[in-house]
mmCIF file of C-alpha atoms and ligand atoms in Angstrom:
data_model
loop_
_atom_site.group_PDB
_atom_site.id
_atom_site.type_symbol
_atom_site.label_atom_id
_atom_site.label_comp_id
_atom_site.label_asym_id
_atom_site.label_seq_id
_atom_site.Cartn_x
_atom_site.Cartn_y
_atom_site.Cartn_z
ATOM 1 C CA MET A 19 -30.813 58.313 -42.383
ATOM 2 C CA HIS A 20 -32.236 60.167 -39.415
ATOM 3 C CA GLU A 21 -28.815 61.671 -38.753
ATOM 4 C CA MET A 22 -29.922 64.540 -41.021
ATOM 5 C CA ALA A 23 -32.988 65.100 -38.856
ATOM 6 C CA ILE A 24 -30.762 64.972 -35.783
ATOM 7 C CA CYS A 25 -28.462 67.618 -37.257
ATOM 8 C CA GLU A 26 -31.486 69.780 -38.009
ATOM 9 C CA SER A 27 -32.557 69.423 -34.380
ATOM 10 C CA ILE A 28 -29.059 70.524 -33.323
ATOM 11 C CA LEU A 29 -29.276 73.570 -35.589
ATOM 12 C CA GLY A 30 -32.696 74.413 -34.115
ATOM 13 C CA ILE A 31 -31.212 74.366 -30.612
ATOM 14 C CA LEU A 32 -28.241 76.507 -31.714
ATOM 15 C CA LYS A 33 -30.596 79.130 -33.158
ATOM 16 C CA ASP A 34 -32.749 79.173 -30.007
ATOM 17 C CA GLN A 35 -29.675 79.534 -27.837
ATOM 18 C CA ALA A 36 -28.234 82.275 -30.066
ATOM 19 C CA ALA A 37 -31.384 84.336 -29.547
ATOM 20 C CA LYS A 38 -31.498 83.599 -25.806
ATOM 21 C CA GLN A 39 -27.820 84.038 -25.008
ATOM 22 C CA GLN A 40 -26.959 86.730 -27.545
ATOM 23 C CA PHE A 41 -24.269 85.176 -29.724
ATOM 24 C CA SER A 42 -23.954 85.163 -33.498
ATOM 25 C CA ARG A 43 -21.334 82.494 -34.285
ATOM 26 C CA VAL A 44 -20.781 78.954 -33.084
ATOM 27 C CA GLN A 45 -17.165 77.769 -33.265
ATOM 28 C CA ARG A 46 -17.454 74.382 -31.602
ATOM 29 C CA VAL A 47 -20.248 71.973 -30.697
ATOM 30 C CA CYS A 48 -19.609 69.207 -28.142
ATOM 31 C CA LEU A 49 -21.988 66.283 -28.155
ATOM 32 C CA GLU A 50 -22.380 63.235 -25.998
ATOM 33 C CA ILE A 51 -23.575 60.215 -27.990
ATOM 34 C CA GLY A 52 -24.220 56.778 -26.550
ATOM 35 C CA PRO A 53 -23.642 53.513 -28.424
ATOM 36 C CA LEU A 54 -27.341 52.614 -27.968
ATOM 37 C CA SER A 55 -28.698 55.942 -29.239
ATOM 38 C CA GLY A 56 -29.164 54.618 -32.759
ATOM 39 C CA VAL A 57 -26.908 57.370 -34.112
ATOM 40 C CA GLU A 58 -24.177 56.522 -36.585
ATOM 41 C CA ILE A 59 -21.254 58.786 -35.822
ATOM 42 C CA ASP A 60 -19.921 58.908 -39.413
ATOM 43 C CA ALA A 61 -23.326 59.760 -40.819
ATOM 44 C CA LEU A 62 -23.746 62.390 -38.097
ATOM 45 C CA ARG A 63 -20.419 64.051 -38.963
ATOM 46 C CA PHE A 64 -21.338 64.092 -42.632
ATOM 47 C CA GLY A 65 -24.827 65.454 -41.939
ATOM 48 C CA PHE A 66 -23.454 68.091 -39.560
ATOM 49 C CA ASP A 67 -21.311 69.770 -42.211
ATOM 50 C CA VAL A 68 -24.163 69.681 -44.741
ATOM 51 C CA VAL A 69 -26.826 71.036 -42.392
ATOM 52 C CA MET A 70 -24.631 73.752 -40.789
ATOM 53 C CA LYS A 71 -23.686 75.202 -44.180
ATOM 54 C CA ASP A 72 -24.853 78.848 -44.523
ATOM 55 C CA SER A 73 -25.855 78.940 -40.854
ATOM 56 C CA LEU A 74 -24.421 80.504 -37.691
ATOM 57 C CA ALA A 75 -22.443 77.270 -37.233
ATOM 58 C CA GLU A 76 -20.946 76.939 -40.715
ATOM 59 C CA GLY A 77 -17.521 75.356 -40.384
ATOM 60 C CA ALA A 78 -17.935 74.720 -36.654
ATOM 61 C CA VAL A 79 -15.836 71.950 -35.114
ATOM 62 C CA LEU A 80 -17.876 68.937 -34.073
ATOM 63 C CA GLU A 81 -16.586 67.153 -30.993
ATOM 64 C CA ILE A 82 -18.220 63.865 -30.094
ATOM 65 C CA ASP A 83 -17.810 62.208 -26.745
ATOM 66 C CA GLU A 84 -18.830 58.561 -27.123
ATOM 67 C CA THR A 85 -20.135 57.209 -23.831
ATOM 68 C CA GLN A 86 -20.175 53.612 -22.577
ATOM 69 C CA ALA A 87 -23.317 51.542 -22.345
ATOM 70 C CA GLN A 88 -24.285 49.934 -19.056
ATOM 71 C CA ALA A 89 -27.124 47.803 -17.817
ATOM 72 C CA TRP A 90 -28.499 46.604 -14.522
ATOM 73 C CA CYS A 91 -28.386 42.805 -14.437
ATOM 74 C CA MET A 92 -31.231 41.442 -12.344
ATOM 75 C CA PRO A 93 -29.699 38.018 -11.552
ATOM 76 C CA CYS A 94 -26.334 39.580 -10.603
ATOM 77 C CA GLY A 95 -27.961 42.512 -8.845
ATOM 78 C CA GLY A 96 -25.361 44.893 -10.236
ATOM 79 C CA THR A 97 -24.291 47.181 -13.050
ATOM 80 C CA VAL A 98 -22.478 45.547 -15.971
ATOM 81 C CA PRO A 99 -20.930 46.942 -19.175
ATOM 82 C CA LEU A 100 -22.780 46.388 -22.444
ATOM 83 C CA LYS A 101 -21.636 46.648 -26.057
ATOM 84 C CA GLN A 102 -24.895 46.009 -27.895
ATOM 85 C CA ARG A 103 -28.492 45.749 -26.853
ATOM 86 C CA PHE A 104 -28.800 42.022 -27.345
ATOM 87 C CA ASP A 105 -25.568 41.059 -25.573
ATOM 88 C CA PRO A 106 -25.979 38.853 -22.511
ATOM 89 C CA CYS A 107 -24.608 39.832 -19.109
ATOM 90 C CA PRO A 108 -20.816 39.307 -19.262
ATOM 91 C CA ASN A 109 -20.891 37.738 -15.771
ATOM 92 C CA CYS A 110 -23.865 35.389 -15.785
ATOM 93 C CA GLY A 111 -25.102 35.203 -19.411
ATOM 94 C CA SER A 112 -28.607 36.441 -18.563
ATOM 95 C CA HIS A 113 -30.656 38.670 -20.887
ATOM 96 C CA GLN A 114 -32.612 40.100 -17.936
ATOM 97 C CA LEU A 115 -30.865 43.429 -18.385
ATOM 98 C CA GLN A 116 -32.147 46.942 -17.991
ATOM 99 C CA VAL A 117 -30.182 49.543 -19.900
ATOM 100 C CA THR A 118 -29.056 52.310 -17.527
ATOM 101 C CA ALA A 119 -26.616 54.218 -19.759
ATOM 102 C CA GLY A 120 -25.721 54.410 -23.429
ATOM 103 C CA GLU A 121 -28.813 56.032 -24.975
ATOM 104 C CA GLU A 122 -27.458 59.584 -24.573
ATOM 105 C CA MET A 123 -27.908 62.074 -27.387
ATOM 106 C CA ARG A 124 -27.009 65.415 -25.821
ATOM 107 C CA ILE A 125 -25.427 68.744 -26.625
ATOM 108 C CA LYS A 126 -22.954 69.202 -23.785
ATOM 109 C CA GLU A 127 -21.410 72.554 -24.551
ATOM 110 C CA LEU A 128 -20.859 75.204 -27.185
ATOM 111 C CA GLU A 129 -18.005 77.546 -27.963
ATOM 112 C CA VAL A 130 -19.473 80.758 -29.322
ATOM 113 C CA ASP A 131 -18.683 84.353 -30.110
ATOM 114 C CA MET B 13 -18.036 78.199 -23.456
ATOM 115 C CA ILE B 14 -21.714 77.615 -22.845
ATOM 116 C CA GLN B 15 -22.709 74.540 -20.827
ATOM 117 C CA LEU B 16 -25.949 73.178 -22.216
ATOM 118 C CA GLU B 17 -26.555 69.524 -21.300
ATOM 119 C CA GLN B 18 -29.604 69.587 -23.553
ATOM 120 C CA ASP B 19 -31.115 66.527 -25.220
ATOM 121 C CA ILE B 20 -30.784 66.878 -28.994
ATOM 122 C CA LEU B 21 -34.353 65.710 -29.498
ATOM 123 C CA SER B 22 -35.731 67.930 -26.726
ATOM 124 C CA LYS B 23 -37.926 69.853 -29.170
ATOM 125 C CA ASN B 24 -39.515 66.683 -30.496
ATOM 126 C CA ASN B 25 -39.873 65.386 -26.948
ATOM 127 C CA GLY B 26 -41.659 68.612 -25.977
ATOM 128 C CA TYR B 27 -44.199 68.189 -28.778
ATOM 129 C CA ALA B 28 -44.560 64.508 -27.834
ATOM 130 C CA SER B 29 -45.396 65.518 -24.251
ATOM 131 C CA GLU B 30 -48.068 67.907 -25.547
ATOM 132 C CA ASN B 31 -49.568 65.119 -27.658
ATOM 133 C CA ARG B 32 -49.456 62.735 -24.704
ATOM 134 C CA ARG B 33 -51.267 65.256 -22.512
ATOM 135 C CA HIS B 34 -53.924 65.738 -25.201
ATOM 136 C CA PHE B 35 -54.435 61.976 -25.472
ATOM 137 C CA ALA B 36 -54.682 61.644 -21.679
ATOM 138 C CA ASP B 37 -57.204 64.499 -21.415
ATOM 139 C CA HIS B 38 -59.370 62.927 -24.116
ATOM 140 C CA GLY B 39 -58.965 59.300 -23.039
ATOM 141 C CA ILE B 40 -57.460 58.402 -26.411
ATOM 142 C CA LEU B 41 -55.264 55.320 -26.755
ATOM 143 C CA ALA B 42 -52.514 56.207 -29.250
ATOM 144 C CA LEU B 43 -50.527 53.350 -30.801
ATOM 145 C CA ASN B 44 -47.454 53.914 -32.983
ATOM 146 C CA LEU B 45 -47.116 51.091 -35.536
ATOM 147 C CA VAL B 46 -43.573 50.564 -36.785
ATOM 148 C CA SER B 47 -42.100 48.068 -39.250
ATOM 149 C CA SER B 48 -40.128 47.623 -42.455
ATOM 150 C CA PRO B 49 -41.995 48.590 -45.641
ATOM 151 C CA GLY B 50 -44.430 45.870 -46.668
ATOM 152 C CA SER B 51 -44.742 44.035 -43.333
ATOM 153 C CA GLY B 52 -48.482 44.531 -43.486
ATOM 154 C CA LYS B 53 -49.217 47.563 -41.289
ATOM 155 C CA THR B 54 -51.998 48.921 -43.492
ATOM 156 C CA SER B 55 -53.506 45.470 -44.156
ATOM 157 C CA LEU B 56 -53.523 44.757 -40.425
ATOM 158 C CA LEU B 57 -55.136 48.106 -39.658
ATOM 159 C CA VAL B 58 -57.882 47.548 -42.231
ATOM 160 C CA ARG B 59 -58.674 44.116 -40.776
ATOM 161 C CA THR B 60 -58.410 45.373 -37.175
ATOM 162 C CA ILE B 61 -60.837 48.233 -37.779
ATOM 163 C CA GLN B 62 -63.285 45.889 -39.511
ATOM 164 C CA GLU B 63 -63.150 43.394 -36.637
ATOM 165 C CA ILE B 64 -63.421 46.056 -33.912
ATOM 166 C CA GLY B 65 -66.604 47.151 -35.699
ATOM 167 C CA GLY B 66 -68.685 49.504 -33.599
ATOM 168 C CA ASP B 67 -66.999 48.541 -30.296
ATOM 169 C CA LEU B 68 -64.548 51.421 -30.365
ATOM 170 C CA ALA B 69 -64.043 54.609 -32.368
ATOM 171 C CA CYS B 70 -60.934 54.139 -34.546
ATOM 172 C CA ASN B 71 -58.958 56.951 -36.185
ATOM 173 C CA VAL B 72 -55.812 56.599 -38.243
ATOM 174 C CA ILE B 73 -52.814 58.776 -39.076
ATOM 175 C CA GLU B 74 -50.954 57.348 -42.069
ATOM 176 C CA GLY B 75 -47.297 58.209 -42.562
ATOM 177 C CA ASP B 76 -45.629 57.608 -45.899
ATOM 178 C CA GLN B 77 -42.941 59.382 -47.866
ATOM 179 C CA GLN B 78 -45.277 59.729 -50.886
ATOM 180 C CA THR B 79 -48.913 59.075 -51.943
ATOM 181 C CA SER B 80 -52.129 59.005 -49.957
ATOM 182 C CA ALA B 81 -53.068 55.490 -51.067
ATOM 183 C CA ASP B 82 -52.901 54.009 -47.560
ATOM 184 C CA ALA B 83 -55.199 56.650 -46.038
ATOM 185 C CA GLU B 84 -57.692 55.859 -48.806
ATOM 186 C CA ARG B 85 -57.475 52.123 -47.995
ATOM 187 C CA ILE B 86 -58.308 52.971 -44.369
ATOM 188 C CA ARG B 87 -61.185 55.331 -45.266
ATOM 189 C CA GLU B 88 -62.853 52.501 -47.201
ATOM 190 C CA THR B 89 -63.463 50.854 -43.809
ATOM 191 C CA GLY B 90 -65.389 53.964 -42.751
ATOM 192 C CA ALA B 91 -62.746 55.069 -40.237
ATOM 193 C CA PRO B 92 -61.502 58.671 -40.466
ATOM 194 C CA ALA B 93 -57.902 58.802 -41.686
ATOM 195 C CA ILE B 94 -55.399 61.522 -42.492
ATOM 196 C CA GLN B 95 -52.240 61.133 -44.555
ATOM 197 C CA ILE B 96 -48.916 62.721 -43.670
ATOM 198 C CA ASN B 97 -46.359 62.711 -46.467
ATOM 199 C CA THR B 98 -42.872 63.110 -45.079
ATOM 200 C CA GLY B 99 -41.191 63.560 -48.474
ATOM 201 C CA LYS B 100 -37.536 62.752 -47.895
ATOM 202 C CA GLY B 101 -38.132 62.355 -44.160
ATOM 203 C CA CYS B 102 -37.844 58.757 -43.020
ATOM 204 C CA HIS B 103 -40.010 58.981 -39.892
ATOM 205 C CA LEU B 104 -42.943 60.843 -38.380
ATOM 206 C CA ASP B 105 -42.142 63.397 -35.710
ATOM 207 C CA ALA B 106 -44.287 64.619 -32.852
ATOM 208 C CA HIS B 107 -44.878 68.029 -34.411
ATOM 209 C CA MET B 108 -46.390 66.517 -37.590
ATOM 210 C CA VAL B 109 -48.551 64.220 -35.485
ATOM 211 C CA GLY B 110 -49.772 67.121 -33.352
ATOM 212 C CA HIS B 111 -50.972 68.924 -36.491
ATOM 213 C CA ALA B 112 -52.613 65.783 -37.850
ATOM 214 C CA VAL B 113 -54.438 65.298 -34.542
ATOM 215 C CA GLU B 114 -55.756 68.882 -34.783
ATOM 216 C CA HIS B 115 -57.163 68.210 -38.259
ATOM 217 C CA LEU B 116 -58.468 64.726 -37.527
ATOM 218 C CA SER B 117 -59.814 65.508 -34.025
ATOM 219 C CA PRO B 118 -60.111 61.824 -33.079
ATOM 220 C CA ALA B 119 -63.082 60.847 -30.915
ATOM 221 C CA ASP B 120 -62.723 60.948 -27.112
ATOM 222 C CA GLY B 121 -62.251 57.509 -25.607
ATOM 223 C CA GLY B 122 -61.262 55.942 -28.930
ATOM 224 C CA VAL B 123 -58.141 54.467 -30.455
ATOM 225 C CA LEU B 124 -55.737 56.449 -32.611
ATOM 226 C CA PHE B 125 -53.531 54.255 -34.776
ATOM 227 C CA ILE B 126 -50.436 55.970 -36.141
ATOM 228 C CA GLU B 127 -48.856 54.049 -39.022
ATOM 229 C CA ASN B 128 -45.265 55.233 -39.117
ATOM 230 C CA VAL B 129 -43.104 55.385 -42.246
ATOM 231 C CA GLY B 130 -41.800 51.911 -43.176
ATOM 232 C CA ASN B 131 -38.373 51.968 -41.537
ATOM 233 C CA LEU B 132 -36.986 50.041 -38.562
ATOM 234 C CA VAL B 133 -34.304 52.573 -37.649
ATOM 235 C CA CYS B 134 -35.378 56.198 -37.369
ATOM 236 C CA PRO B 135 -38.869 55.937 -35.848
ATOM 237 C CA ALA B 136 -37.291 54.336 -32.746
ATOM 238 C CA SER B 137 -35.783 57.689 -31.714
ATOM 239 C CA PHE B 138 -38.825 59.901 -32.296
ATOM 240 C CA ASP B 139 -41.415 59.797 -29.543
ATOM 241 C CA LEU B 140 -44.833 60.800 -30.924
ATOM 242 C CA GLY B 141 -46.648 60.823 -27.582
ATOM 243 C CA GLU B 142 -48.044 57.333 -28.084
ATOM 244 C CA ALA B 143 -48.905 54.934 -25.258
ATOM 245 C CA HIS B 144 -47.102 52.056 -26.975
ATOM 246 C CA LYS B 145 -44.981 51.326 -29.987
ATOM 247 C CA VAL B 146 -46.138 48.146 -31.711
ATOM 248 C CA ALA B 147 -43.575 46.531 -34.029
ATOM 249 C CA ILE B 148 -44.787 44.432 -36.934
ATOM 250 C CA LEU B 149 -42.451 41.730 -38.196
ATOM 251 C CA SER B 150 -43.592 39.602 -41.113
ATOM 252 C CA VAL B 151 -42.463 36.020 -41.521
ATOM 253 C CA THR B 152 -40.926 36.811 -44.916
ATOM 254 C CA GLU B 153 -38.286 39.025 -43.287
ATOM 255 C CA GLY B 154 -35.897 36.686 -41.481
ATOM 256 C CA GLU B 155 -35.677 35.827 -37.814
ATOM 257 C CA ASP B 156 -32.604 37.987 -37.175
ATOM 258 C CA LYS B 157 -34.480 41.301 -37.689
ATOM 259 C CA PRO B 158 -34.732 41.990 -33.928
ATOM 260 C CA LEU B 159 -30.932 41.692 -33.630
ATOM 261 C CA LYS B 160 -30.285 43.818 -36.703
ATOM 262 C CA TYR B 161 -32.661 46.565 -35.535
ATOM 263 C CA PRO B 162 -32.436 46.232 -31.737
ATOM 264 C CA ASP B 163 -33.389 49.845 -30.950
ATOM 265 C CA MET B 164 -36.834 49.396 -32.452
ATOM 266 C CA PHE B 165 -37.538 46.168 -30.602
ATOM 267 C CA ALA B 166 -36.210 47.699 -27.385
ATOM 268 C CA ALA B 167 -38.605 50.639 -27.802
ATOM 269 C CA SER B 168 -41.683 48.500 -28.559
ATOM 270 C CA ASP B 169 -44.011 46.890 -26.025
ATOM 271 C CA LEU B 170 -45.592 44.426 -28.449
ATOM 272 C CA VAL B 171 -44.534 42.600 -31.598
ATOM 273 C CA LEU B 172 -47.083 41.340 -34.080
ATOM 274 C CA VAL B 173 -45.565 38.530 -36.141
ATOM 275 C CA ASN B 174 -47.634 38.917 -39.307
ATOM 276 C CA LYS B 175 -48.314 36.782 -42.390
ATOM 277 C CA THR B 176 -48.386 33.521 -40.411
ATOM 278 C CA ASP B 177 -50.510 32.084 -43.264
ATOM 279 C CA LEU B 178 -47.252 31.911 -45.261
ATOM 280 C CA LEU B 179 -45.367 29.841 -42.651
ATOM 281 C CA PRO B 180 -45.964 26.465 -44.352
ATOM 282 C CA HIS B 181 -44.168 27.773 -47.455
ATOM 283 C CA LEU B 182 -41.130 29.231 -45.666
ATOM 284 C CA ASP B 183 -38.332 28.077 -43.394
ATOM 285 C CA PHE B 184 -38.865 31.051 -41.050
ATOM 286 C CA ASP B 185 -38.141 29.911 -37.479
ATOM 287 C CA ILE B 186 -40.786 31.830 -35.572
ATOM 288 C CA GLU B 187 -39.570 30.700 -32.130
ATOM 289 C CA ALA B 188 -36.030 31.899 -32.957
ATOM 290 C CA ALA B 189 -37.452 35.266 -34.032
ATOM 291 C CA ILE B 190 -39.319 35.567 -30.729
ATOM 292 C CA ALA B 191 -36.218 34.524 -28.754
ATOM 293 C CA ASN B 192 -34.217 37.224 -30.564
ATOM 294 C CA ALA B 193 -36.820 39.867 -29.730
ATOM 295 C CA ARG B 194 -36.654 38.818 -26.062
ATOM 296 C CA LYS B 195 -32.845 39.053 -26.028
ATOM 297 C CA VAL B 196 -33.231 42.719 -26.884
ATOM 298 C CA ASN B 197 -36.298 43.314 -24.722
ATOM 299 C CA PRO B 198 -37.109 40.628 -22.136
ATOM 300 C CA ALA B 199 -40.495 42.230 -21.365
ATOM 301 C CA ILE B 200 -41.776 42.399 -24.950
ATOM 302 C CA ARG B 201 -45.124 40.718 -25.741
ATOM 303 C CA VAL B 202 -45.536 38.721 -28.930
ATOM 304 C CA LEU B 203 -48.695 37.847 -30.857
ATOM 305 C CA LYS B 204 -48.852 35.785 -34.049
ATOM 306 C CA VAL B 205 -51.308 37.149 -36.599
ATOM 307 C CA SER B 206 -52.333 36.994 -40.221
ATOM 308 C CA ALA B 207 -54.029 40.000 -41.771
ATOM 309 C CA ARG B 208 -54.929 37.687 -44.648
ATOM 310 C CA THR B 209 -56.746 34.875 -42.788
ATOM 311 C CA GLY B 210 -57.567 36.696 -39.571
ATOM 312 C CA GLU B 211 -55.611 34.244 -37.425
ATOM 313 C CA GLY B 212 -54.681 35.754 -34.057
ATOM 314 C CA MET B 213 -56.777 38.887 -34.560
ATOM 315 C CA GLY B 214 -58.861 38.088 -31.470
ATOM 316 C CA ALA B 215 -55.819 38.225 -29.177
ATOM 317 C CA TRP B 216 -54.587 41.459 -30.794
ATOM 318 C CA ILE B 217 -57.957 43.130 -30.373
ATOM 319 C CA ALA B 218 -58.123 41.921 -26.754
ATOM 320 C CA TRP B 219 -54.697 43.559 -26.235
ATOM 321 C CA ILE B 220 -55.997 46.825 -27.738
ATOM 322 C CA LYS B 221 -59.059 46.794 -25.492
ATOM 323 C CA ALA B 222 -56.928 46.108 -22.406
ATOM 324 C CA ALA B 223 -54.563 48.950 -23.349
ATOM 325 C CA ARG B 224 -57.549 51.227 -23.857
ATOM 326 C CA ALA B 225 -58.898 50.336 -20.426
ATOM 327 C CA MET B 226 -55.507 51.454 -19.049
ATOM 328 C CA ALA B 227 -55.741 54.695 -21.051
ATOM 329 C CA LEU B 228 -59.118 55.364 -19.444
ATOM 330 C CA ALA B 229 -58.225 54.337 -15.898
ATOM 331 C CA GLY B 230 -59.065 57.200 -13.597
ATOM 332 C CA HIS B 231 -60.499 59.340 -16.378
ATOM 333 C CA GLU B 232 -63.046 61.797 -14.987
ATOM 334 C CA THR B 233 -65.790 61.538 -17.580
ATOM 335 C CA LEU B 234 -65.022 58.581 -19.833
ATOM 336 C CA LYS B 235 -65.194 55.153 -18.248
ATOM 337 C CA ALA B 236 -63.433 51.992 -19.346
ATOM 338 C CA GLY B 237 -65.537 49.098 -20.592
ATOM 339 C CA GLU B 238 -68.397 51.218 -21.912
HETATM 340 N N1 GDP C 2 -49.921 36.439 -47.253
HETATM 341 C C1 GDP C 2 -50.094 37.569 -46.554
HETATM 342 N N2 GDP C 2 -49.861 38.754 -47.145
HETATM 343 C C2 GDP C 2 -50.043 39.879 -46.422
HETATM 344 C C3 GDP C 2 -50.476 39.840 -45.089
HETATM 345 N N3 GDP C 2 -50.550 41.114 -44.617
HETATM 346 C C4 GDP C 2 -50.187 41.916 -45.655
HETATM 347 N N4 GDP C 2 -49.883 41.184 -46.743
HETATM 348 C C5 GDP C 2 -49.424 41.686 -48.044
HETATM 349 O O1 GDP C 2 -48.184 42.352 -47.886
HETATM 350 C C6 GDP C 2 -48.103 43.483 -48.766
HETATM 351 C C7 GDP C 2 -47.783 44.756 -48.001
HETATM 352 O O2 GDP C 2 -48.865 45.040 -47.132
HETATM 353 P P1 GDP C 2 -49.154 46.500 -46.570
HETATM 354 O O3 GDP C 2 -50.305 46.369 -45.645
HETATM 355 O O4 GDP C 2 -49.265 47.499 -47.668
HETATM 356 O O5 GDP C 2 -47.800 46.771 -45.747
HETATM 357 P P2 GDP C 2 -47.224 48.117 -45.082
HETATM 358 O O6 GDP C 2 -46.237 48.696 -46.032
HETATM 359 O O7 GDP C 2 -46.548 47.672 -43.817
HETATM 360 O O8 GDP C 2 -48.392 49.028 -44.819
HETATM 361 C C8 GDP C 2 -49.423 43.527 -49.527
HETATM 362 O O9 GDP C 2 -49.248 42.903 -50.762
HETATM 363 C C9 GDP C 2 -50.363 42.736 -48.622
HETATM 364 O O10 GDP C 2 -51.399 42.118 -49.345
HETATM 365 C C10 GDP C 2 -50.727 38.553 -44.486
HETATM 366 O O11 GDP C 2 -51.089 38.402 -43.317
HETATM 367 N N5 GDP C 2 -50.512 37.454 -45.285
HETATM 368 MG MG1 MG C 3 -48.758 51.082 -45.311
HETATM 369 ZN ZN1 ZN C 4 -25.573 38.938 -14.717
#
């Protein structure tokens, strides 16, 4: 259950930003999470509410933008979509794939006051 | 609205970069050992340190949720070891490791083994500043582990398939396990070992020495192969 640790990292960033950018409340947090990031969205939502309790982001809305995973297929010489890490290339069946997108775990933007 | 575009684990990654710089400055090869609980990380470390003997200075950071039993098992070999208890935490993070390195002050030019908390999920996301993650998969676990925990096998450069002494008693298909690991990570290296009988330890130690030579390549004062 590292989603708790991830939520604590988010709270750490919110506090740093609050000091830097002079705000005291966070109303909305927008994240970008890739399907290969190892994050379970449901667990993250649950952990978010627990960790943000009694903080500057208590009750904040959590918006999650789930990105698509992609890989570079060496035999095809092109970018292909990927659902899971161990899936073969949908065009040629090869496993010679290099993940190029889908590992994102980012805070995109905040709504604050 | 504030645009951030900041990696959620940026703080951990910052500490990991500091650790990595420290290891580079001191010519230390840091290896992050990851596996399920009971795969044999501590047993393998004990045997590895014994077989490396005086060839290389070995230091160990032991991560467990509770108890310091594993650090004591390591110290019996004569190698310095420090225990980190993570309590409820299911993985080591780079900040904890940085503190442990300060206390342990591992020898320049040596190997620092970091035994992570037994868990195939969370440690995949937390960079500690290591040169390589080494996954340990024991033959009692089932050949589909690499598909069930793909992030860990994608993040590792080497898999040690441990407890090969038990193979005659099991229907574990070792080649299928290796094929599954390669589906997730085509570049992953695989070595078959037994911490019990010592089978395969020579190849594992050769891998460590080669990785250490890489860690020392271009180092100003410490030279590889000495
Ligand atoms: N048969 C056999 N048992 C092993 C081997 N390596 C470890 N074990 C046993 O597996 C159990 C867990 O080992 P341990 O090193 O504590 O695993 P860790 O939790 O990954 O550190 C212990 O009972 C060990 O004796 C091996 O190569 N063969
Ligand atoms: Mg152990
Ligand atoms: Zn292809």
